[in-house]
CSV table of C-alpha atoms in Angstrom, one decimal:
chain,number,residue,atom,x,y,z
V,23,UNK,CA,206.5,302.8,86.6
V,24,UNK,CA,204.3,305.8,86.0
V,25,UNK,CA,202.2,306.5,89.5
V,26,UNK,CA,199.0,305.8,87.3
V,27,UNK,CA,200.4,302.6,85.7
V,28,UNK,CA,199.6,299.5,87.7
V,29,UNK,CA,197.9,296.1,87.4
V,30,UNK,CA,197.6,295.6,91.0
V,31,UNK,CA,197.0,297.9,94.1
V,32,UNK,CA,197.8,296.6,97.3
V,33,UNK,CA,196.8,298.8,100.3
V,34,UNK,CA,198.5,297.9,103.4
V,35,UNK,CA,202.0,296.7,104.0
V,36,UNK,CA,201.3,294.0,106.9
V,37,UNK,CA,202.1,290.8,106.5
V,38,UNK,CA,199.2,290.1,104.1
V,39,UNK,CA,199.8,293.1,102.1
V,40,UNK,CA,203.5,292.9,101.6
V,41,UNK,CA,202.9,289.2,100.6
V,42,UNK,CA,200.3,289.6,98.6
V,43,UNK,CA,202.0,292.7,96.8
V,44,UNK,CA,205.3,290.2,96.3
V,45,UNK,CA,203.0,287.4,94.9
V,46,UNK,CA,202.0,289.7,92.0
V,47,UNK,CA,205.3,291.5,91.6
V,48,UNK,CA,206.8,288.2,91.2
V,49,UNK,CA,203.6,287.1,88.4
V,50,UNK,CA,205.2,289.7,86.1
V,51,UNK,CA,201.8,291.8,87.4
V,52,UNK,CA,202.9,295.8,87.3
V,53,UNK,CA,201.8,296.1,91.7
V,54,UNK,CA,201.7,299.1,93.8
V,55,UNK,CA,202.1,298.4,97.2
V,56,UNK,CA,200.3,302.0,98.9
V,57,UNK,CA,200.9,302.1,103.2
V,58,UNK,CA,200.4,304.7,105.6
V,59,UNK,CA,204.0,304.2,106.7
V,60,UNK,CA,206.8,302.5,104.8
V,61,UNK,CA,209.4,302.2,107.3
V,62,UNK,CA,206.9,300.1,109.3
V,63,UNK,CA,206.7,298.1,106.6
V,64,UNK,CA,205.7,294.1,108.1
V,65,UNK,CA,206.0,295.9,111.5
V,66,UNK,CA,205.6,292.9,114.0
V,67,UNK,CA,203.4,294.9,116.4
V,68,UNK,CA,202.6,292.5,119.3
V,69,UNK,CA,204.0,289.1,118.7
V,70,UNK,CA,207.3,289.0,117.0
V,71,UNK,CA,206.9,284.8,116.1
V,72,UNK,CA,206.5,283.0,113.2
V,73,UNK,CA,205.1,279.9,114.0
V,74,UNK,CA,202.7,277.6,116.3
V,75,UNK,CA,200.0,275.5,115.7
V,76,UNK,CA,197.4,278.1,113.7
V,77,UNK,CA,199.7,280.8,112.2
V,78,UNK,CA,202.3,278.3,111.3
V,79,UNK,CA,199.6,276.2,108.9
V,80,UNK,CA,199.1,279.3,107.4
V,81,UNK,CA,202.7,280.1,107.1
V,82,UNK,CA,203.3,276.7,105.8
V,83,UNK,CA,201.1,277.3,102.8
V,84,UNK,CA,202.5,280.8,102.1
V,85,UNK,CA,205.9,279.3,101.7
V,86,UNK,CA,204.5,276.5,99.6
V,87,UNK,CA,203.0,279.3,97.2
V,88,UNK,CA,206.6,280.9,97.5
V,89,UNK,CA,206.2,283.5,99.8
V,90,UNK,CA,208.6,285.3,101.7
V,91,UNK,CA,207.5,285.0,105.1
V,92,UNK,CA,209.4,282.3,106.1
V,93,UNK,CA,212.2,282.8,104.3
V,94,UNK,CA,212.7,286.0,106.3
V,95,UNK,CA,211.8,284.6,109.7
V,96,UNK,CA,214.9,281.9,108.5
V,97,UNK,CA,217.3,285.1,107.9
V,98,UNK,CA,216.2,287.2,111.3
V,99,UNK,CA,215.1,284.4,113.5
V,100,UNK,CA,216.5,284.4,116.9
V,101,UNK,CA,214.8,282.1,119.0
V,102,UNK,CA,213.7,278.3,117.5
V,103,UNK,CA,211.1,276.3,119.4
V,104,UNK,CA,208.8,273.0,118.6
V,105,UNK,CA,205.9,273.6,120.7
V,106,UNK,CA,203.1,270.9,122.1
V,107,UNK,CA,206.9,268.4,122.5
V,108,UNK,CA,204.7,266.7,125.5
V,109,UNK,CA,201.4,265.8,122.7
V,110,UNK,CA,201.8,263.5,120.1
V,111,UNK,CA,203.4,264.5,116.9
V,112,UNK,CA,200.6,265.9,115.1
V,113,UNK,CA,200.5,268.4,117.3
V,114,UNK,CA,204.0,269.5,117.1
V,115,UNK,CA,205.1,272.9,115.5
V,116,UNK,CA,207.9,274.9,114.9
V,117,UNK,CA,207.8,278.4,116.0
V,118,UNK,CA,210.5,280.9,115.5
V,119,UNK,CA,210.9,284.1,117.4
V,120,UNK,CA,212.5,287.2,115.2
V,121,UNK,CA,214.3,290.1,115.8
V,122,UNK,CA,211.6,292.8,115.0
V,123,UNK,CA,213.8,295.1,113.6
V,124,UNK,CA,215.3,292.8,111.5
V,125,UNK,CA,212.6,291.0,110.0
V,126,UNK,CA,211.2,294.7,109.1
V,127,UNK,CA,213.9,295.7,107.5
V,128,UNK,CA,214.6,292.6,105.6
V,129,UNK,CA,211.1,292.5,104.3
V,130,UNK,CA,211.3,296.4,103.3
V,131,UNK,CA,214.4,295.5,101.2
V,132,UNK,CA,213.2,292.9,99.7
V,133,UNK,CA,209.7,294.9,98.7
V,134,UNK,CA,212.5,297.7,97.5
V,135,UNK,CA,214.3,295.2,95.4
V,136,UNK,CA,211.4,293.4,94.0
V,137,UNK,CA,210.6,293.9,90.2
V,138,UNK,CA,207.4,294.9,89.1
V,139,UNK,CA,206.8,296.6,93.0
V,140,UNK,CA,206.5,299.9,93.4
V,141,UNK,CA,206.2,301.4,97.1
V,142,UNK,CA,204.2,304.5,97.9
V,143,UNK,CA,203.8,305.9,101.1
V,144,UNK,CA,200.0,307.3,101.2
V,145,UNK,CA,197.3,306.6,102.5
V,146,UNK,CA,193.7,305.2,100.5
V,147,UNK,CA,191.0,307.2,100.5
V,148,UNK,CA,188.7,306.4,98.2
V,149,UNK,CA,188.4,303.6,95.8
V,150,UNK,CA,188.0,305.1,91.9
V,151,UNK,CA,185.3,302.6,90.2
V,152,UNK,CA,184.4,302.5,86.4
V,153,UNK,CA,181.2,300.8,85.2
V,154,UNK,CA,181.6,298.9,88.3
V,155,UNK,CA,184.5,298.4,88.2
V,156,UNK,CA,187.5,298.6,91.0
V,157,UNK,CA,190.4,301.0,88.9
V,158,UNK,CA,192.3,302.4,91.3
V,159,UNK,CA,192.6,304.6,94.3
V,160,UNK,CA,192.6,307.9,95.5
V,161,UNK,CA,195.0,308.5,98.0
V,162,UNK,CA,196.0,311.5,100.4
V,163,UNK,CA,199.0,312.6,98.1
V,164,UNK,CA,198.0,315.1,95.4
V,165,UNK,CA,200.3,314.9,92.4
């Protein structure tokens, strides 16, 4: 893909970032996924679980919506746990500890083989508007 060439600009590769950059990869959407770093990449900073009562919900739905999250959790987990066991079943939720490392690396590879996904280590500067308009960014890299 040309560097000027994209449906889609993503900035950030968190969690939300890299998922929504794979949500329009995977729409046939031409996506540039632009981070400050890519080999931190869905970097689990603090808290390296999937899972709980608020974040799994949220999890839950991103999976539905087939996103990757939880697939990767599933290939680098290393710890499984239902919390709230001692409250009723509505209550209950699965939470899955990763290996941080792992999960990183599995969700840069799958970002590197994604079609449609371009990765680009810069960071945003501006954004470039036209009549209004949001159509692109500038970024730190001079090309």
């Amino acid at each position: 893909m040309n560097h000027r060439d994209f449906d889609v600009i993503v900035v950030g590769g968190g969690h939300a970032g890299v998922e929504a950059a794979l949500a329009c990869a995977r729409s046939g959407h031409r996506t540039l996924l632009a981070t400050m770093q890519l080999d931190s990449i869905a970097k689990m900073s603090c808290n390296p679980a999937i899972g709980g009562t608020a974040k799994g919900q949220v999890v839950r739905e991103i999976d539905a919506l087939g996103g990757e999250m939880a697939r990767c959790i599933d290939r680098t987990g290393i710890q499984y746990k239902m919390l709230n066991r001692s409250k009723g079943p509505a209550v209950h939720s699965p939470r899955a500890q990763a290996d941080r490392t792992a999960y990183q690396y599995d969700m840069k590879r799958v970002c590197e083989e994604q079609d449609n996904l371009a990765l680009r280590q810069a960071s945003a500067e501006t954004l470039l508007l036209h009549n209004d308009e949001a159509v692109g960014i500038r970024t730190n890299i001079v090309t």
